[in-house]
Amino acid sequence: GFDKVVRSNSVRNTQTSQSFRQDFPYIGHLIQQQVVDQTSGQTLSLNQTSWDAIPLGTQIQYAYPQSHLSVSYQGGAATSASVTQQAVSLAPNNVFQQDSDTTTTYASVDAQLQPQGEVASVEHQYTYQQRPANWLLGFVSQQTDTYTRGSDSKTIVTASTPCGNTNKAETRVDYQGNTVLQKTTSFTYSSTGIQICCQREVLGCP
């Protein structure tokens, strides 16, 4: 596969350089993208990705972006940065059990591209209900979102139950555990699997 690709944009006067992994199981995965101004040579944006892999059985490797750094520049100086960290865990039968990603924004980076001055973070955590006997994998039974800025933090939990032997949701509970905002949505489907009706029950309302 390609080791490096360079593209020029005459309209925006920019040059984009992309570098890719060449080793298994990451062949062809993007590891860096840099956009520079062709006149000044100053960097406009920089993205770097590090990869990890977990075995799915004896012959398959699942590659995923373990860490991603994104930096924006203006006048040659970094103006903001964000780092996304991802973690994946498997059940004993080699199916996905849980994964999470956390994106943290920063005010800047130093000369070694180390983030400086945390501003806020967002964490998404997904729990999967696996039914390997029916090949119904990857149904998100619970999603937990945590938003943090300084000393303020807010967590939102969404829980779902599957409809029969499908990966469609029969019920979804938004803001689970919140006595004011929690609401339950029930879904029904046609014989062809098209959603035809839903009913909501909201707690905390007269």
Short mmCIF file of C-alpha atoms in Angstrom, two decimals, residues 41-188:
data_model
loop_
_atom_site.label_atom_id
_atom_site.label_comp_id
_atom_site.label_asym_id
_atom_site.label_seq_id
_atom_site.Cartn_x
_atom_site.Cartn_y
_atom_site.Cartn_z
CA GLY A 41 5.19 26.87 4.95
CA GLN A 42 3.32 27.17 8.26
CA THR A 43 1.30 24.23 9.56
CA LEU A 44 -2.47 24.78 9.55
CA SER A 45 -3.52 21.47 11.12
CA LEU A 46 -1.94 18.24 12.30
CA ASN A 47 -3.54 14.87 13.05
CA GLN A 48 -1.71 11.85 14.45
CA THR A 49 -3.19 8.41 15.17
CA SER A 50 -1.68 5.47 17.05
CA TRP A 51 -3.18 2.03 16.51
CA ASP A 52 -3.67 -1.11 18.54
CA ALA A 53 -5.15 -4.50 17.73
CA ILE A 54 -6.93 -7.29 19.55
CA PRO A 55 -7.24 -10.90 18.33
CA LEU A 56 -10.63 -12.19 17.18
CA GLY A 57 -10.01 -15.90 17.17
CA THR A 58 -6.73 -17.33 15.92
CA GLN A 59 -6.40 -15.68 12.50
CA ILE A 60 -8.20 -12.34 12.69
CA GLN A 61 -6.87 -9.12 14.20
CA TYR A 62 -9.19 -6.17 14.86
CA ALA A 63 -7.26 -2.90 14.46
CA TYR A 64 -8.64 0.22 16.10
CA PRO A 65 -7.38 3.78 16.74
CA GLN A 66 -6.12 3.70 20.32
CA SER A 67 -5.18 7.38 20.43
CA HIS A 68 -5.82 10.32 18.12
CA LEU A 69 -4.28 13.80 18.41
CA SER A 70 -5.73 16.75 16.50
CA VAL A 71 -4.06 20.19 16.58
CA SER A 72 -5.19 23.44 14.96
CA TYR A 73 -2.73 26.26 14.19
CA GLN A 74 -2.92 29.94 13.37
CA GLY A 75 0.08 32.02 12.45
CA GLY A 76 2.32 29.04 13.08
CA ALA A 77 1.17 28.66 16.69
CA ALA A 78 -1.15 25.98 18.08
CA THR A 79 -4.53 27.44 19.03
CA SER A 80 -6.33 24.30 20.23
CA ALA A 81 -5.87 20.57 20.50
CA SER A 82 -7.88 17.46 21.27
CA VAL A 83 -6.93 13.92 22.20
CA THR A 84 -9.24 10.92 21.79
CA GLN A 85 -8.45 7.69 23.63
CA GLN A 86 -10.31 4.46 22.82
CA ALA A 87 -10.44 1.20 24.77
CA VAL A 88 -12.03 -2.08 23.66
CA SER A 89 -12.78 -5.21 25.70
CA LEU A 90 -13.95 -8.63 24.54
CA ALA A 91 -16.11 -11.30 26.12
CA PRO A 92 -14.58 -14.80 26.52
CA ASN A 93 -16.15 -15.88 23.20
CA ASN A 94 -14.23 -13.15 21.31
CA VAL A 95 -17.17 -10.83 20.74
CA PHE A 96 -17.28 -7.19 21.73
CA GLN A 97 -18.39 -6.63 25.30
CA GLN A 98 -17.63 -2.98 25.91
CA ASP A 99 -15.77 -0.09 24.39
CA SER A 100 -15.27 3.51 25.31
CA ASP A 101 -13.79 6.68 23.87
CA THR A 102 -12.77 9.83 25.70
CA THR A 103 -12.09 13.11 23.90
CA THR A 104 -10.27 15.79 25.86
CA THR A 105 -9.81 19.31 24.50
CA TYR A 106 -6.79 21.43 25.39
CA ALA A 107 -5.76 25.05 24.98
CA SER A 108 -2.51 24.20 23.17
CA VAL A 109 0.43 21.80 22.80
CA ASP A 110 4.14 22.20 23.53
CA ALA A 111 7.02 21.69 21.10
CA GLN A 112 6.84 17.91 21.66
CA LEU A 113 3.10 17.93 20.86
CA GLN A 114 2.20 17.26 24.49
CA PRO A 115 -1.25 18.77 25.28
CA GLN A 116 -1.31 21.73 27.65
CA GLY A 117 -4.21 23.28 29.63
CA GLU A 118 -7.18 20.89 29.74
CA VAL A 119 -10.45 22.62 28.84
CA ALA A 120 -13.13 19.89 28.79
CA SER A 121 -13.69 16.19 28.15
CA VAL A 122 -16.42 13.93 26.82
CA GLU A 123 -16.51 10.19 27.52
CA HIS A 124 -18.76 7.72 25.70
CA GLN A 125 -19.02 4.19 27.07
CA TYR A 126 -20.90 1.45 25.23
CA THR A 127 -22.00 -1.91 26.62
CA TYR A 128 -23.09 -4.56 24.12
CA GLN A 129 -25.59 -7.39 24.44
CA GLN A 130 -24.29 -10.35 22.48
CA ARG A 131 -26.37 -13.26 21.21
CA PRO A 132 -23.81 -15.33 19.26
CA ALA A 133 -26.21 -18.26 18.75
CA ASN A 134 -28.34 -16.01 16.52
CA TRP A 135 -25.39 -14.03 15.11
CA LEU A 136 -26.92 -10.91 16.63
CA LEU A 137 -23.81 -9.09 17.74
CA GLY A 138 -23.14 -5.49 18.68
CA PHE A 139 -26.52 -4.44 20.11
CA VAL A 140 -25.84 -1.44 22.38
CA SER A 141 -27.73 -2.25 25.57
CA GLN A 142 -26.37 0.76 27.44
CA GLN A 143 -24.61 3.98 26.55
CA THR A 144 -23.15 6.25 29.21
CA ASP A 145 -22.05 9.76 28.25
CA THR A 146 -20.07 11.87 30.71
CA TYR A 147 -19.40 15.56 30.03
CA THR A 148 -16.82 17.39 32.16
CA ARG A 149 -15.70 21.02 32.12
CA GLY A 150 -13.66 22.19 35.08
CA SER A 151 -15.44 21.12 38.26
CA ASP A 152 -18.76 20.59 36.46
CA SER A 153 -19.72 17.10 35.35
CA LYS A 154 -22.89 15.60 33.85
CA THR A 155 -23.67 11.95 33.09
CA ILE A 156 -26.43 10.72 30.78
CA VAL A 157 -27.36 7.03 30.61
CA THR A 158 -29.38 5.49 27.76
CA ALA A 159 -30.49 1.85 28.05
CA SER A 160 -32.14 -0.28 25.34
CA THR A 161 -33.65 -3.75 25.02
CA PRO A 162 -33.68 -5.66 21.70
CA CYS A 163 -36.81 -6.58 19.79
CA GLY A 164 -36.92 -10.38 19.50
CA ASN A 165 -34.14 -11.90 17.42
CA THR A 166 -33.15 -8.58 15.84
CA ASN A 167 -30.77 -5.75 16.59
CA LYS A 168 -33.62 -3.25 16.59
CA ALA A 169 -34.64 -1.60 19.86
CA GLU A 170 -37.96 -2.59 21.43
CA THR A 171 -37.62 -0.09 24.27
CA ARG A 172 -35.21 2.76 24.94
CA VAL A 173 -34.84 4.56 28.26
CA ASP A 174 -33.28 8.01 27.98
CA TYR A 175 -31.77 9.74 31.03
CA GLN A 176 -32.04 6.48 32.98
CA GLY A 177 -32.09 7.12 36.73
CA ASN A 178 -33.00 10.80 36.38
CA THR A 179 -36.40 11.18 38.13
CA VAL A 180 -37.13 14.39 36.22
CA LEU A 181 -35.89 13.72 32.70
CA GLN A 182 -36.15 9.92 32.35
CA LYS A 183 -38.38 8.82 29.48
CA THR A 184 -39.15 5.40 28.04
CA THR A 185 -39.85 4.90 24.34
CA SER A 186 -41.44 1.66 23.07
CA PHE A 187 -41.17 0.75 19.40
CA THR A 188 -43.26 -1.54 17.21
#
